[in-house]
Amino acid sequence: LEIYPQLITYVEEEDRYTMDYAGFGVIAVKAIQEQQKIIDDQALIIADQEERLQKVENMLKALLKD
């Protein structure tokens, strides 16, 4: 109730709470967008690390070859 109070409605006549489930869609889409940004950033970091690792492995092979 305290996190997204605008999505909760109290129906006094029935003494119950209702939720606007459609409103959670917007929140979910925003969360997915934020997660995708993190995933994309991590993919760039991984690609860079793989490239650097390949260079180190090639250097090591060259050193051991001699």
mmCIF file of C-alpha atoms in Angstrom:
data_model
loop_
_atom_site.group_PDB
_atom_site.id
_atom_site.type_symbol
_atom_site.label_atom_id
_atom_site.label_comp_id
_atom_site.label_asym_id
_atom_site.label_seq_id
_atom_site.Cartn_x
_atom_site.Cartn_y
_atom_site.Cartn_z
ATOM 1 C CA LEU A 1 0.000 0.000 0.000
ATOM 2 C CA GLU A 2 2.786 2.404 0.791
ATOM 3 C CA ILE A 3 4.876 1.916 -2.339
ATOM 4 C CA TYR A 4 2.244 2.656 -4.998
ATOM 5 C CA PRO A 5 -0.767 4.032 -3.133
ATOM 6 C CA GLN A 6 -2.261 5.400 -6.366
ATOM 7 C CA LEU A 7 -2.855 1.810 -7.502
ATOM 8 C CA ILE A 8 -4.838 0.848 -4.389
ATOM 9 C CA THR A 9 -8.410 1.885 -3.681
ATOM 10 C CA TYR A 10 -10.347 1.259 -0.521
ATOM 11 C CA VAL A 11 -14.024 0.429 -1.073
ATOM 12 C CA GLU A 12 -15.630 1.478 2.189
ATOM 13 C CA GLU A 13 -19.058 -0.053 1.487
ATOM 14 C CA GLU A 14 -17.464 -3.478 1.086
ATOM 15 C CA ASP A 15 -14.601 -2.917 3.546
ATOM 16 C CA ARG A 16 -12.019 -4.152 1.072
ATOM 17 C CA TYR A 17 -9.150 -2.933 -1.027
ATOM 18 C CA THR A 18 -8.938 -3.181 -4.792
ATOM 19 C CA MET A 19 -5.882 -2.920 -7.009
ATOM 20 C CA ASP A 20 -5.508 -1.328 -10.414
ATOM 21 C CA TYR A 21 -3.621 -4.169 -12.068
ATOM 22 C CA ALA A 22 -3.408 -2.280 -15.361
ATOM 23 C CA GLY A 23 -1.346 0.362 -13.579
ATOM 24 C CA PHE A 24 1.306 -2.216 -12.781
ATOM 25 C CA GLY A 25 1.912 -2.699 -16.509
ATOM 26 C CA VAL A 26 3.530 0.720 -16.767
ATOM 27 C CA ILE A 27 5.722 -0.031 -13.764
ATOM 28 C CA ALA A 28 6.711 -3.411 -15.205
ATOM 29 C CA VAL A 29 7.612 -1.922 -18.593
ATOM 30 C CA LYS A 30 9.803 0.705 -16.927
ATOM 31 C CA ALA A 31 11.540 -1.954 -14.824
ATOM 32 C CA ILE A 32 12.173 -4.081 -17.918
ATOM 33 C CA GLN A 33 13.634 -1.076 -19.737
ATOM 34 C CA GLU A 34 15.974 -0.403 -16.826
ATOM 35 C CA GLN A 35 17.022 -4.049 -16.700
ATOM 36 C CA GLN A 36 17.647 -4.091 -20.455
ATOM 37 C CA LYS A 37 19.998 -1.112 -20.098
ATOM 38 C CA ILE A 38 21.950 -3.012 -17.439
ATOM 39 C CA ILE A 39 22.055 -6.126 -19.638
ATOM 40 C CA ASP A 40 23.263 -4.117 -22.634
ATOM 41 C CA ASP A 41 25.986 -2.454 -20.557
ATOM 42 C CA GLN A 42 27.112 -5.819 -19.202
ATOM 43 C CA ALA A 43 27.175 -7.296 -22.714
ATOM 44 C CA LEU A 44 29.572 -4.521 -23.794
ATOM 45 C CA ILE A 45 31.801 -5.166 -20.800
ATOM 46 C CA ILE A 46 31.839 -8.911 -21.510
ATOM 47 C CA ALA A 47 32.668 -8.356 -25.177
ATOM 48 C CA ASP A 48 35.554 -6.062 -24.210
ATOM 49 C CA GLN A 49 36.859 -8.584 -21.672
ATOM 50 C CA GLU A 50 36.642 -11.421 -24.195
ATOM 51 C CA GLU A 51 38.638 -9.361 -26.677
ATOM 52 C CA ARG A 52 41.263 -8.541 -24.072
ATOM 53 C CA LEU A 53 41.453 -12.173 -22.973
ATOM 54 C CA GLN A 54 41.951 -13.298 -26.557
ATOM 55 C CA LYS A 55 44.841 -10.855 -26.922
ATOM 56 C CA VAL A 56 46.454 -12.135 -23.719
ATOM 57 C CA GLU A 57 46.033 -15.746 -24.841
ATOM 58 C CA ASN A 58 47.601 -14.930 -28.201
ATOM 59 C CA MET A 59 50.531 -13.225 -26.477
ATOM 60 C CA LEU A 60 50.997 -16.207 -24.171
ATOM 61 C CA LYS A 61 50.942 -18.629 -27.102
ATOM 62 C CA ALA A 62 53.530 -16.508 -28.888
ATOM 63 C CA LEU A 63 55.768 -16.488 -25.814
ATOM 64 C CA LEU A 64 55.473 -20.241 -25.291
ATOM 65 C CA LYS A 65 56.088 -20.936 -28.965
ATOM 66 C CA ASP A 66 59.617 -19.520 -28.839
#
